[in-house]
PDB file of C-alpha atoms in Angstrom:
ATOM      1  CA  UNK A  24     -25.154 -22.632  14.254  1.00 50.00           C
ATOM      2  CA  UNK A  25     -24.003 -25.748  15.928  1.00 53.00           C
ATOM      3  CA  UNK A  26     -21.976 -28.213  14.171  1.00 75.00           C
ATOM      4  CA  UNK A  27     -21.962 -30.678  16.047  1.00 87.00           C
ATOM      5  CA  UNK A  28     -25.176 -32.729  17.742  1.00 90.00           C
ATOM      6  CA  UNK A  29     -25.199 -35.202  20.426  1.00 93.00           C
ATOM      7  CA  UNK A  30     -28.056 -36.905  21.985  1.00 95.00           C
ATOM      8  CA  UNK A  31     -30.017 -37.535  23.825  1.00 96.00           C
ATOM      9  CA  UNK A  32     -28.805 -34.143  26.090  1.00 93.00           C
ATOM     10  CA  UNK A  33     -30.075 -35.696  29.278  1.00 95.00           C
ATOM     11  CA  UNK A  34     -29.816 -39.529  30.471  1.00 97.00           C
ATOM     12  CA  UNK A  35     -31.265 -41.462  33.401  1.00 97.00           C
ATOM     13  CA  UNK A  36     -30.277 -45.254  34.299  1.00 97.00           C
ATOM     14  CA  UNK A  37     -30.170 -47.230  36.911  1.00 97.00           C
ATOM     15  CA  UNK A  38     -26.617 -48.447  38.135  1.00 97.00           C
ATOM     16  CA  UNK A  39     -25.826 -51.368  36.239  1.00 97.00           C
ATOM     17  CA  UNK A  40     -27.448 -50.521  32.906  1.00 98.00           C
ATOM     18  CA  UNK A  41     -25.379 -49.325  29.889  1.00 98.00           C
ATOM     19  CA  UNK A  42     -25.488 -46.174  28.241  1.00 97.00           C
ATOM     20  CA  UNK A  43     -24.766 -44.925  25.133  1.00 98.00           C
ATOM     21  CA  UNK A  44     -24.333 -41.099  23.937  1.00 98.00           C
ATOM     22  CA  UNK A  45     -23.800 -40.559  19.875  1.00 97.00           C
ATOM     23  CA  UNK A  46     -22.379 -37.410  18.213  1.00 96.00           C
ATOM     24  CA  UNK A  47     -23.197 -36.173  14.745  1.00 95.00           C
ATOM     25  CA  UNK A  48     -21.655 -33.570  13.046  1.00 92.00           C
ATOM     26  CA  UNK A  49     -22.882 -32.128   8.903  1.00 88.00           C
ATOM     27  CA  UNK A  50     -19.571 -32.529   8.029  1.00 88.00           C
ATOM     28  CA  UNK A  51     -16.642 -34.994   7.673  1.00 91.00           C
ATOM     29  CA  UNK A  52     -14.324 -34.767  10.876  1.00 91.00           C
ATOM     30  CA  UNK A  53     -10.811 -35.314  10.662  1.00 90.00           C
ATOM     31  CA  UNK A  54     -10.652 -36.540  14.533  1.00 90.00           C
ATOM     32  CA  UNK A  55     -13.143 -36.636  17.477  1.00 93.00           C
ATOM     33  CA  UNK A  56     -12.131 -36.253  20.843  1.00 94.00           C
ATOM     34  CA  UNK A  57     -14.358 -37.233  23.627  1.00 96.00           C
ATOM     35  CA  UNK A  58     -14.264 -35.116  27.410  1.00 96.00           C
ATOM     36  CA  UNK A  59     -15.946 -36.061  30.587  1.00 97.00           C
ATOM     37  CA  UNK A  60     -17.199 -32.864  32.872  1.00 96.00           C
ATOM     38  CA  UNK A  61     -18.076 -34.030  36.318  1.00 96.00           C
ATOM     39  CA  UNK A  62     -20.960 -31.707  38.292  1.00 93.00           C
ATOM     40  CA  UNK A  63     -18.884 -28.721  39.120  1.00 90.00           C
ATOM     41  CA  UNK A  64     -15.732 -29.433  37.483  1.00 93.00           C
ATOM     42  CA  UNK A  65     -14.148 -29.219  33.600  1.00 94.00           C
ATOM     43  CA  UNK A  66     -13.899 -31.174  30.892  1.00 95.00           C
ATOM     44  CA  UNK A  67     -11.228 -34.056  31.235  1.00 95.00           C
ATOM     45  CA  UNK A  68      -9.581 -35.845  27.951  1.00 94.00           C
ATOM     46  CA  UNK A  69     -10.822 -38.877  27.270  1.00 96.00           C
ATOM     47  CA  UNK A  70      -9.686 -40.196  24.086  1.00 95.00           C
ATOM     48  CA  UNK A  71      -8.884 -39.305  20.624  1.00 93.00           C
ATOM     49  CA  UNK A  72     -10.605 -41.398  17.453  1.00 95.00           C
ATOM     50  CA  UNK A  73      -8.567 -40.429  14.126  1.00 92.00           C
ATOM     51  CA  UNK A  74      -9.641 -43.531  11.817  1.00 94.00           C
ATOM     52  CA  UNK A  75     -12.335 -44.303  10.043  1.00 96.00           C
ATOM     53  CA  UNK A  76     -14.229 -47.019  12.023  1.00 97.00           C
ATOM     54  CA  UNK A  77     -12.078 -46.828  14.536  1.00 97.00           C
ATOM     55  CA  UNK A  78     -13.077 -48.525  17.765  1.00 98.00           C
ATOM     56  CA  UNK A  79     -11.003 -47.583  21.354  1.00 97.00           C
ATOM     57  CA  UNK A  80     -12.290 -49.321  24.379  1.00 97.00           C
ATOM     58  CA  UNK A  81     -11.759 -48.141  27.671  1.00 96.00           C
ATOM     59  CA  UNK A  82     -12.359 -50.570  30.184  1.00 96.00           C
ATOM     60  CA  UNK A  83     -16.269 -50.045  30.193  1.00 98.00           C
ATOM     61  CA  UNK A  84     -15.919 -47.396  28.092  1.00 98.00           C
ATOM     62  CA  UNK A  85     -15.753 -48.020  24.151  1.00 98.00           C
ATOM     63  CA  UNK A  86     -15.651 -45.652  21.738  1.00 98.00           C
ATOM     64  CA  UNK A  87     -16.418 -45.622  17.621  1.00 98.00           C
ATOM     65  CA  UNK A  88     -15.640 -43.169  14.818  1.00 97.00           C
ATOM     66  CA  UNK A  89     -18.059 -43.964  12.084  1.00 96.00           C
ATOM     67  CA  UNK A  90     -17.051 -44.938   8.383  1.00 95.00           C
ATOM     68  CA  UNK A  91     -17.984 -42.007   6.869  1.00 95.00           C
ATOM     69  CA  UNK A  92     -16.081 -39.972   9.811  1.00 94.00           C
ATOM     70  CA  UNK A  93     -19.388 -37.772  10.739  1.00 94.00           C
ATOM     71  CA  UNK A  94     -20.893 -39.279  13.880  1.00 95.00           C
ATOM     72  CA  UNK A  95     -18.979 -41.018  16.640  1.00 97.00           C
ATOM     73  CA  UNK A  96     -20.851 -42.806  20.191  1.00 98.00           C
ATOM     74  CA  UNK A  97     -19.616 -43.470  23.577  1.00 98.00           C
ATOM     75  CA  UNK A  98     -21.090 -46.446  25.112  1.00 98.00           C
ATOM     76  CA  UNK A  99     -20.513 -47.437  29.172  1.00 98.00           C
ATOM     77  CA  UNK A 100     -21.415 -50.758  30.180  1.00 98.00           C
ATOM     78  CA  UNK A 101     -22.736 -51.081  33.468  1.00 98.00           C
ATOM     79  CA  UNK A 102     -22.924 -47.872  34.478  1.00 98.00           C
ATOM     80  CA  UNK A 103     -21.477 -46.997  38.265  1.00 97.00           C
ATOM     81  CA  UNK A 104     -22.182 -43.882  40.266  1.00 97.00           C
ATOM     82  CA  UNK A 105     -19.022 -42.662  39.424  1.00 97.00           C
ATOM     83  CA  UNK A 106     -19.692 -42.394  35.921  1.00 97.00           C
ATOM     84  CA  UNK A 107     -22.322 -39.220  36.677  1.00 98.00           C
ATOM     85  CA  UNK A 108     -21.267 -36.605  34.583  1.00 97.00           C
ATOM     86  CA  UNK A 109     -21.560 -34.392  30.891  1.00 96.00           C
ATOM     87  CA  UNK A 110     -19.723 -36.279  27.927  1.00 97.00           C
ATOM     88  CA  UNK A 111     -18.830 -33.918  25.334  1.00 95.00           C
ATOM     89  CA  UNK A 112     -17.750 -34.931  22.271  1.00 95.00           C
ATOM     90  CA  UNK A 113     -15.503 -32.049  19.943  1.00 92.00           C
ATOM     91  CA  UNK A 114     -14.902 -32.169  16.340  1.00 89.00           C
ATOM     92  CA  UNK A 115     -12.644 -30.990  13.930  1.00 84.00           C
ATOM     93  CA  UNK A 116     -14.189 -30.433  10.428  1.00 79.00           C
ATOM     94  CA  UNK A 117     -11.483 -31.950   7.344  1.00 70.00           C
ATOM     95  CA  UNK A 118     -10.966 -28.592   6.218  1.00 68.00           C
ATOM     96  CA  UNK A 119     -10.536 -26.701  10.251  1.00 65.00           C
ATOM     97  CA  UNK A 120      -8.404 -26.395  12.557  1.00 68.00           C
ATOM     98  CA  UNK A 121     -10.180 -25.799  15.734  1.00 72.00           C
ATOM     99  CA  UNK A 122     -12.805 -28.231  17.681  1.00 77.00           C
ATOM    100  CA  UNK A 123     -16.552 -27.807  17.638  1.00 85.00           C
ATOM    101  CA  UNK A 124     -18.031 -29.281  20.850  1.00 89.00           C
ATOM    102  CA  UNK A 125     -21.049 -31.101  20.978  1.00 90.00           C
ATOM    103  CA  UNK A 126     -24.101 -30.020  22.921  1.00 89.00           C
ATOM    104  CA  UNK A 127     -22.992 -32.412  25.609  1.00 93.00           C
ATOM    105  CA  UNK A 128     -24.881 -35.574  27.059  1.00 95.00           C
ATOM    106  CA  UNK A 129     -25.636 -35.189  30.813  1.00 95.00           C
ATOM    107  CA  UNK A 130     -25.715 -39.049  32.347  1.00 97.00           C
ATOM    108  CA  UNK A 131     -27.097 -39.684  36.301  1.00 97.00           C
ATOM    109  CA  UNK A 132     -26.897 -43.071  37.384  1.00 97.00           C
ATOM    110  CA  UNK A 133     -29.203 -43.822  40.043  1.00 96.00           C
ATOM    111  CA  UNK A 134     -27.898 -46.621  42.540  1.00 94.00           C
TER     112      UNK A 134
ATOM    113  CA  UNK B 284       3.583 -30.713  36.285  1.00 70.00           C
ATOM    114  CA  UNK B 285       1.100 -28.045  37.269  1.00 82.00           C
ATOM    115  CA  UNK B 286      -2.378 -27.997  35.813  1.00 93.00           C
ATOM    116  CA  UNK B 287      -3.920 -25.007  33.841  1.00 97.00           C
ATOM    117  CA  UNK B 288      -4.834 -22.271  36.394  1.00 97.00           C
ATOM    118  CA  UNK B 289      -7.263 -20.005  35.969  1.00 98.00           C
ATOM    119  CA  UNK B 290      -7.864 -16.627  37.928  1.00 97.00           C
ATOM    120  CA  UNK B 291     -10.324 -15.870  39.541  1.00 97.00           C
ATOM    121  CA  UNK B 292     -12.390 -18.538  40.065  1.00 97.00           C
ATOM    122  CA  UNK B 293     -15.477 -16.419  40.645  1.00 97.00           C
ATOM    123  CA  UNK B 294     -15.974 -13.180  39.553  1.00 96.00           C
ATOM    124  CA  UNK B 295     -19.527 -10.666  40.135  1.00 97.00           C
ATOM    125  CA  UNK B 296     -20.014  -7.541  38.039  1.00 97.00           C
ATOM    126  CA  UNK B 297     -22.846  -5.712  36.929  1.00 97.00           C
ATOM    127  CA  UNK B 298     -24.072  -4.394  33.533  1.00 97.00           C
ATOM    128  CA  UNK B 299     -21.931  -1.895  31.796  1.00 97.00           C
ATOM    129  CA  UNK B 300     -18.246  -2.874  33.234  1.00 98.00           C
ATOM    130  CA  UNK B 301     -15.692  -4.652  32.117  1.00 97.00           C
ATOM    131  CA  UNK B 302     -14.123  -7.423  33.173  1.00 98.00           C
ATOM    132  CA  UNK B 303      -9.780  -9.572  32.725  1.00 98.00           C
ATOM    133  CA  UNK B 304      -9.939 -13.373  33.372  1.00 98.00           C
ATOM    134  CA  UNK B 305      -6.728 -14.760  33.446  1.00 98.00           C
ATOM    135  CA  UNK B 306      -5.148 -18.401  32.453  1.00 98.00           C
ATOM    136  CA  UNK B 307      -1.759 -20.177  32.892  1.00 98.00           C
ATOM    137  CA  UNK B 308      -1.514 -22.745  30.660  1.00 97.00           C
ATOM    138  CA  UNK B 309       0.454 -26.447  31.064  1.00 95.00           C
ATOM    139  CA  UNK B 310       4.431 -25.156  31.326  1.00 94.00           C
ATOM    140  CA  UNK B 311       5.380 -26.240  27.985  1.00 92.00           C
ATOM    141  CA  UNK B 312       1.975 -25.830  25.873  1.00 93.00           C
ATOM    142  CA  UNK B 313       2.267 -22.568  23.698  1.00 93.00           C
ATOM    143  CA  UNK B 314      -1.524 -23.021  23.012  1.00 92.00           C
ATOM    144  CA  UNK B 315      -4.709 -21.406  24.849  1.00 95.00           C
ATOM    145  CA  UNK B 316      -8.334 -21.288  24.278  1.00 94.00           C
ATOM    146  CA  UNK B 317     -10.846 -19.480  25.805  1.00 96.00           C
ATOM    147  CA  UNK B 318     -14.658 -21.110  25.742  1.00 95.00           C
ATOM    148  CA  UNK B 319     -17.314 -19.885  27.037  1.00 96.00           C
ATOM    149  CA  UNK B 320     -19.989 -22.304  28.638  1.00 95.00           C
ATOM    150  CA  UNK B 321     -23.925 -21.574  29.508  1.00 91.00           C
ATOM    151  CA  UNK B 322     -26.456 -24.089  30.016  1.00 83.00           C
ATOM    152  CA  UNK B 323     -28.194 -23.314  27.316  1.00 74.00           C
ATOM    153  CA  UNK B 324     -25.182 -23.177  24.197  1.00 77.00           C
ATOM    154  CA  UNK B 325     -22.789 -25.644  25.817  1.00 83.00           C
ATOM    155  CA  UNK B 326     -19.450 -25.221  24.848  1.00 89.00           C
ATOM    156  CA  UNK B 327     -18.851 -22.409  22.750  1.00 91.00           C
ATOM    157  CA  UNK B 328     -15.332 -21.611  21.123  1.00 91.00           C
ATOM    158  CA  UNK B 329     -14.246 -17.656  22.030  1.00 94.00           C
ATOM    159  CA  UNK B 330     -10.543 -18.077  20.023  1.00 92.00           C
ATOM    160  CA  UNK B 331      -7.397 -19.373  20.483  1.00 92.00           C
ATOM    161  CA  UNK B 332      -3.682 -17.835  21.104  1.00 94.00           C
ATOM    162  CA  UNK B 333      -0.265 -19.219  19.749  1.00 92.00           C
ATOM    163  CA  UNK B 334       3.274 -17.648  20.236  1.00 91.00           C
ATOM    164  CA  UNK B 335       1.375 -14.284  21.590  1.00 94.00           C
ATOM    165  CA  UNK B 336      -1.354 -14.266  18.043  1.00 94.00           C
ATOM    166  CA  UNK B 337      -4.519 -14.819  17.810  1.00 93.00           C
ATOM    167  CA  UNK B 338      -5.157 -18.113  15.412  1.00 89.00           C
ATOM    168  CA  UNK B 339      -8.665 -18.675  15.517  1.00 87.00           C
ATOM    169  CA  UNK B 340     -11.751 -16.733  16.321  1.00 89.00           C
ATOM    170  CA  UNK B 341     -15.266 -18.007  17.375  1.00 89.00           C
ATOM    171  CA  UNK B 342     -18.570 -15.976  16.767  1.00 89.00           C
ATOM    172  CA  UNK B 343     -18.351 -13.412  19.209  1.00 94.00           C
ATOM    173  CA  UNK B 344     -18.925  -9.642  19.135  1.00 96.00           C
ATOM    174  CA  UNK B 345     -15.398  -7.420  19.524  1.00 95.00           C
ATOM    175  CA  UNK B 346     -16.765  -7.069  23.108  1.00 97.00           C
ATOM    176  CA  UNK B 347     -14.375 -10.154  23.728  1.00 98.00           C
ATOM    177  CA  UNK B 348     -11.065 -10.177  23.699  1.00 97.00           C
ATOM    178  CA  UNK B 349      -7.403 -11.529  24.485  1.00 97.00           C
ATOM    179  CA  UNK B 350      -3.907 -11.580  24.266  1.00 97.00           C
ATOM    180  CA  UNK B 351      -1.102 -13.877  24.876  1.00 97.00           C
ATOM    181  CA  UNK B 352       2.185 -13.226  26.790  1.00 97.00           C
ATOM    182  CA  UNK B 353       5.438 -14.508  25.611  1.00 95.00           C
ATOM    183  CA  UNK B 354       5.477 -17.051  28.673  1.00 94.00           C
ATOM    184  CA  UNK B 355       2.045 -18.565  27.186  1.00 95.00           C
ATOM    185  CA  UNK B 356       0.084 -16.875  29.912  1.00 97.00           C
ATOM    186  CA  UNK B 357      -3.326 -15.363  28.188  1.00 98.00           C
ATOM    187  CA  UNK B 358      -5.910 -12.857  29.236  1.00 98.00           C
ATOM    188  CA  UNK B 359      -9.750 -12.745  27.804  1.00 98.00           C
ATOM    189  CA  UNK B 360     -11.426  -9.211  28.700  1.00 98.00           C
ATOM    190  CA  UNK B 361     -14.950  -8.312  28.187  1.00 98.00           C
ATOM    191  CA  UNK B 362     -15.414  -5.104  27.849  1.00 95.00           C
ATOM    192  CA  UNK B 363     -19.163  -3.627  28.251  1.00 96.00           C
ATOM    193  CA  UNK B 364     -20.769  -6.848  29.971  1.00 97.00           C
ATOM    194  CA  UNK B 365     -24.182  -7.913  29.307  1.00 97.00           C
ATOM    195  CA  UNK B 366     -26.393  -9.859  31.494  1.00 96.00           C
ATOM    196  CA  UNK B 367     -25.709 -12.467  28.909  1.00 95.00           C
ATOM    197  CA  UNK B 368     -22.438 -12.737  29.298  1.00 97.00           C
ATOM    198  CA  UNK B 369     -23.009 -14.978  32.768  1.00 97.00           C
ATOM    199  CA  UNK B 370     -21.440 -17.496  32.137  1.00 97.00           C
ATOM    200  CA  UNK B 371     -18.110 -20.002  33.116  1.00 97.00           C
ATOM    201  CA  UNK B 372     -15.372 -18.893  31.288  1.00 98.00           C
ATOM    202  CA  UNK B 373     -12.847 -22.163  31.054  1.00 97.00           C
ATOM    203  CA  UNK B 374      -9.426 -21.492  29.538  1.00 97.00           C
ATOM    204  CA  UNK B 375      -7.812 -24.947  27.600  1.00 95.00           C
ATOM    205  CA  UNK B 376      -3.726 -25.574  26.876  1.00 94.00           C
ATOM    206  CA  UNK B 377      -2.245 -27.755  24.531  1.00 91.00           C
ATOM    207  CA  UNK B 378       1.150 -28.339  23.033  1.00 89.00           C
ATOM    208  CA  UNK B 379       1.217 -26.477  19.514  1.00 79.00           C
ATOM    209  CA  UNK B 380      -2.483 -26.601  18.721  1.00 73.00           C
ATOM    210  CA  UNK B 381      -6.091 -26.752  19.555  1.00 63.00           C
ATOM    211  CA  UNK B 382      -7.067 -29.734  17.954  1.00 71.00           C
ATOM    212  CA  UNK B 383      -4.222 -31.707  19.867  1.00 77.00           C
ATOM    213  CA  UNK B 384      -5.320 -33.133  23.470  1.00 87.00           C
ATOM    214  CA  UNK B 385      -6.785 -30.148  24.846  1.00 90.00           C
ATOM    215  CA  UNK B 386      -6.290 -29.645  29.077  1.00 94.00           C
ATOM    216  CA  UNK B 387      -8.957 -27.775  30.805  1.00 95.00           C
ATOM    217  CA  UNK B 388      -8.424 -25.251  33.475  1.00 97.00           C
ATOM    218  CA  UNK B 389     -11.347 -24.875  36.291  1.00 96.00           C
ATOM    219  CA  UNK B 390     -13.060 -22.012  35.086  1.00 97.00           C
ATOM    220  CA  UNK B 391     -13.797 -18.329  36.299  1.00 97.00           C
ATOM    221  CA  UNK B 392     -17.427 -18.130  36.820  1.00 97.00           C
ATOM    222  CA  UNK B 393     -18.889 -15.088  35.857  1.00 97.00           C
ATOM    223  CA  UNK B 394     -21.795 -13.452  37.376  1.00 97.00           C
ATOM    224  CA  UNK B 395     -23.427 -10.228  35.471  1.00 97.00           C
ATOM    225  CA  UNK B 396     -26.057  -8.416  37.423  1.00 96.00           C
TER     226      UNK B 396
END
Protein backbone atom coordinates (compact mmCIF):
# COMPACT_ATOMS: atom_id res chain seq x y z
CA UNK A 1 0.00 0.00 0.00
CA UNK A 2 1.13 3.54 -0.13
CA UNK A 3 3.26 4.95 2.47
CA UNK A 4 3.24 8.00 1.92
CA UNK A 5 -0.01 10.58 1.47
CA UNK A 6 -0.10 14.00 0.21
CA UNK A 7 -2.99 16.21 -0.29
CA UNK A 8 -5.01 17.60 -1.56
CA UNK A 9 -3.94 15.61 -5.17
CA UNK A 10 -5.31 18.44 -7.25
CA UNK A 11 -5.04 22.39 -6.58
CA UNK A 12 -6.57 25.44 -8.26
CA UNK A 13 -5.56 29.23 -7.38
CA UNK A 14 -5.53 32.18 -8.81
CA UNK A 15 -2.01 33.83 -9.50
CA UNK A 16 -1.10 35.58 -6.52
CA UNK A 17 -2.60 33.30 -3.87
CA UNK A 18 -0.43 30.88 -1.81
CA UNK A 19 -0.53 27.32 -1.77
CA UNK A 20 0.30 24.80 0.40
CA UNK A 21 0.72 20.85 -0.28
CA UNK A 22 1.40 18.53 3.07
CA UNK A 23 2.84 14.98 3.06
CA UNK A 24 2.14 12.30 5.62
CA UNK A 25 3.71 9.21 5.89
CA UNK A 26 2.62 6.05 8.98
CA UNK A 27 5.97 6.02 9.80
CA UNK A 28 8.95 8.07 11.11
CA UNK A 29 11.14 9.33 8.06
CA UNK A 30 14.66 9.73 8.35
CA UNK A 31 14.69 12.58 5.45
CA UNK A 32 12.09 13.99 2.98
CA UNK A 33 12.96 15.18 -0.23
CA UNK A 34 10.64 17.31 -2.17
CA UNK A 35 10.55 17.14 -6.51
CA UNK A 36 8.76 19.42 -8.84
CA UNK A 37 7.37 17.60 -12.27
CA UNK A 38 6.38 20.20 -14.77
CA UNK A 39 3.39 19.01 -17.46
CA UNK A 40 5.38 16.73 -19.64
CA UNK A 41 8.61 16.64 -17.99
CA UNK A 42 10.34 14.69 -14.70
CA UNK A 43 10.72 15.21 -11.41
CA UNK A 44 13.42 17.94 -10.52
CA UNK A 45 15.22 18.06 -6.85
CA UNK A 46 14.05 20.44 -4.82
CA UNK A 47 15.33 20.18 -1.43
CA UNK A 48 16.26 17.82 1.21
CA UNK A 49 14.69 18.24 5.05
CA UNK A 50 16.85 15.87 7.49
CA UNK A 51 15.91 17.59 11.00
CA UNK A 52 13.30 17.46 13.04
CA UNK A 53 11.37 20.77 12.59
CA UNK A 54 13.42 21.75 10.17
CA UNK A 55 12.32 24.72 8.11
CA UNK A 56 14.24 25.52 4.40
CA UNK A 57 12.86 28.43 2.55
CA UNK A 58 13.24 28.88 -0.94
CA UNK A 59 12.58 32.18 -2.05
CA UNK A 60 8.67 31.70 -2.13
CA UNK A 61 9.06 28.39 -1.48
CA UNK A 62 9.39 27.16 2.31
CA UNK A 63 9.55 23.95 3.38
CA UNK A 64 8.94 22.05 7.06
CA UNK A 65 9.79 18.60 8.41
CA UNK A 66 7.49 18.06 11.31
CA UNK A 67 8.66 17.25 15.00
CA UNK A 68 7.74 13.95 15.06
CA UNK A 69 9.50 13.48 11.44
CA UNK A 70 6.13 11.92 9.75
CA UNK A 71 4.52 14.68 7.70
CA UNK A 72 6.35 17.49 5.95
CA UNK A 73 4.37 20.69 3.68
CA UNK A 74 5.48 22.82 0.92
CA UNK A 75 3.99 26.17 0.96
CA UNK A 76 4.43 28.89 -2.23
CA UNK A 77 3.54 32.31 -1.58
CA UNK A 78 2.09 34.08 -4.31
CA UNK A 79 1.82 31.68 -6.66
CA UNK A 80 3.10 32.62 -10.48
CA UNK A 81 2.27 30.75 -13.65
CA UNK A 82 5.44 29.29 -13.58
CA UNK A 83 4.91 27.46 -10.56
CA UNK A 84 2.20 24.97 -12.56
CA UNK A 85 3.30 21.69 -11.93
CA UNK A 86 3.12 18.04 -9.63
CA UNK A 87 5.10 18.39 -6.21
CA UNK A 88 6.06 15.11 -5.01
CA UNK A 89 7.27 14.63 -1.87
CA UNK A 90 9.56 11.01 -1.20
CA UNK A 91 10.31 9.49 2.04
CA UNK A 92 12.64 7.36 3.56
CA UNK A 93 11.22 5.26 6.49
CA UNK A 94 14.07 5.23 9.81
CA UNK A 95 14.58 1.73 9.27
CA UNK A 96 14.82 1.87 4.80
CA UNK A 97 16.86 2.66 2.52
CA UNK A 98 14.95 3.56 -0.51
CA UNK A 99 12.29 6.60 -1.03
CA UNK A 100 8.54 6.18 -1.03
CA UNK A 101 6.96 8.95 -3.15
CA UNK A 102 3.97 10.61 -2.32
CA UNK A 103 0.82 10.52 -4.41
CA UNK A 104 1.86 13.88 -5.77
CA UNK A 105 -0.03 17.34 -5.54
CA UNK A 106 -0.94 18.70 -9.03
CA UNK A 107 -1.02 22.83 -8.64
CA UNK A 108 -2.55 25.19 -11.82
CA UNK A 109 -2.34 28.70 -11.25
CA UNK A 110 -4.73 30.56 -13.19
CA UNK A 111 -3.49 34.20 -14.19
CA UNK B 1 27.97 17.32 -17.15
CA UNK B 2 25.41 15.38 -19.13
CA UNK B 3 21.99 14.66 -17.71
CA UNK B 4 20.49 11.09 -17.25
CA UNK B 5 19.43 9.81 -20.72
CA UNK B 6 16.99 7.59 -21.27
CA UNK B 7 16.26 5.46 -24.52
CA UNK B 8 13.73 5.51 -26.20
CA UNK B 9 11.68 8.11 -25.37
CA UNK B 10 8.54 6.48 -26.72
CA UNK B 11 8.04 3.09 -27.19
CA UNK B 12 4.43 1.10 -28.70
CA UNK B 13 3.98 -2.64 -28.23
CA UNK B 14 1.17 -4.78 -27.96
CA UNK B 15 0.05 -7.50 -25.48
CA UNK B 16 2.22 -10.51 -25.15
CA UNK B 17 5.86 -8.97 -26.14
CA UNK B 18 8.49 -7.88 -24.45
CA UNK B 19 10.05 -4.92 -24.20
CA UNK B 20 14.44 -3.19 -23.01
CA UNK B 21 14.31 0.49 -21.85
CA UNK B 22 17.54 1.77 -21.42
CA UNK B 23 19.21 4.57 -18.95
CA UNK B 24 22.61 6.37 -18.68
CA UNK B 25 22.98 7.65 -15.54
CA UNK B 26 24.99 11.14 -14.30
CA UNK B 27 28.93 10.12 -15.29
CA UNK B 28 30.02 9.58 -11.86
CA UNK B 29 26.70 8.24 -10.02
CA UNK B 30 27.03 4.35 -9.58
CA UNK B 31 23.27 4.42 -8.61
CA UNK B 32 20.00 3.80 -10.84
CA UNK B 33 16.39 3.42 -10.23
CA UNK B 34 13.80 2.49 -12.31
CA UNK B 35 10.02 3.90 -11.36
CA UNK B 36 7.29 3.38 -12.95
CA UNK B 37 4.59 6.25 -13.17
CA UNK B 38 0.62 5.98 -14.11
CA UNK B 39 -1.89 8.44 -13.32
CA UNK B 40 -3.54 6.52 -11.19
CA UNK B 41 -0.41 5.00 -8.60
CA UNK B 42 1.96 7.94 -9.03
CA UNK B 43 5.32 7.14 -8.50
CA UNK B 44 5.96 3.68 -7.93
CA UNK B 45 9.53 2.25 -6.99
CA UNK B 46 10.52 -0.86 -9.63
CA UNK B 47 14.30 -1.38 -7.81
CA UNK B 48 17.45 0.00 -7.76
CA UNK B 49 21.11 -1.07 -9.17
CA UNK B 50 24.60 -0.44 -7.48
CA UNK B 51 28.09 -1.61 -8.77
CA UNK B 52 26.09 -4.00 -11.42
CA UNK B 53 23.51 -5.63 -8.16
CA UNK B 54 20.36 -5.26 -7.57
CA UNK B 55 19.87 -3.42 -3.91
CA UNK B 56 16.37 -2.88 -3.61
CA UNK B 57 13.22 -4.26 -5.07
CA UNK B 58 9.69 -2.66 -5.29
CA UNK B 59 6.38 -4.76 -5.53
CA UNK B 60 6.46 -5.94 -8.88
CA UNK B 61 5.84 -9.34 -10.49
CA UNK B 62 9.31 -11.12 -12.00
CA UNK B 63 7.80 -9.82 -15.29
CA UNK B 64 10.21 -6.78 -14.54
CA UNK B 65 13.52 -6.75 -14.64
CA UNK B 66 17.17 -5.18 -14.88
CA UNK B 67 20.67 -5.22 -14.81
CA UNK B 68 23.48 -2.88 -14.43
CA UNK B 69 26.68 -2.58 -16.56
CA UNK B 70 30.00 -1.96 -15.07
CA UNK B 71 29.96 1.70 -16.64
CA UNK B 72 26.61 2.36 -14.49
CA UNK B 73 24.52 2.08 -17.60
CA UNK B 74 21.15 -0.06 -16.61
CA UNK B 75 18.49 -1.83 -18.57
CA UNK B 76 14.71 -2.60 -17.19
CA UNK B 77 12.95 -5.35 -19.52
CA UNK B 78 9.43 -6.40 -19.32
CA UNK B 79 8.94 -9.41 -20.46
CA UNK B 80 5.15 -10.56 -21.33
CA UNK B 81 3.53 -6.92 -21.33
CA UNK B 82 0.16 -6.28 -20.12
CA UNK B 83 -2.10 -3.57 -21.09
CA UNK B 84 -1.28 -2.41 -17.63
CA UNK B 85 1.98 -1.98 -17.99
CA UNK B 86 1.30 1.59 -20.04
CA UNK B 87 2.93 3.55 -18.40
CA UNK B 88 6.26 6.24 -18.28
CA UNK B 89 9.05 4.44 -17.27
CA UNK B 90 11.63 7.26 -15.68
CA UNK B 91 15.10 5.99 -14.78
CA UNK B 92 16.84 8.19 -11.56
CA UNK B 93 20.96 8.44 -10.80
CA UNK B 94 22.56 9.33 -7.78
CA UNK B 95 26.02 9.18 -6.32
CA UNK B 96 26.20 5.93 -4.04
CA UNK B 97 22.54 5.66 -3.12
CA UNK B 98 18.90 6.16 -3.65
CA UNK B 99 18.03 8.09 -0.83
CA UNK B 100 20.83 10.72 -1.76
CA UNK B 101 19.61 13.62 -4.27
CA UNK B 102 18.05 11.58 -6.79
CA UNK B 103 18.37 13.06 -10.80
CA UNK B 104 15.61 12.16 -13.08
CA UNK B 105 16.00 11.13 -16.62
CA UNK B 106 12.97 12.06 -19.18
CA UNK B 107 11.26 8.95 -19.33
CA UNK B 108 10.42 6.21 -22.05
CA UNK B 109 6.77 6.26 -22.45
CA UNK B 110 5.30 3.10 -22.92
CA UNK B 111 2.31 2.32 -24.89
CA UNK B 112 0.71 -1.42 -24.59
CA UNK B 113 -2.02 -2.16 -27.04
Amino acid sequence: GQQVMQIPQYQHVQEGEDFTTYCNSSTTLSNIQWYKQRPGGHPVFLIQLVKSGEVKKQKRLTFQFGEAKKNSSLHITATQTTDVGTYFCAGVRDTGNQFYFGTGTSLTVIP
Amino acid sequence: KAGVTQTPRYLIKTRGQQVTLSCSPISGHRSVSWYQQTPGQGLQFLFEYFSETQRNKGNFPGRFSGRQFSNSRSEMNVSTLELGDSALYLCASSLVSAVNTQYFGPGTRLTVL
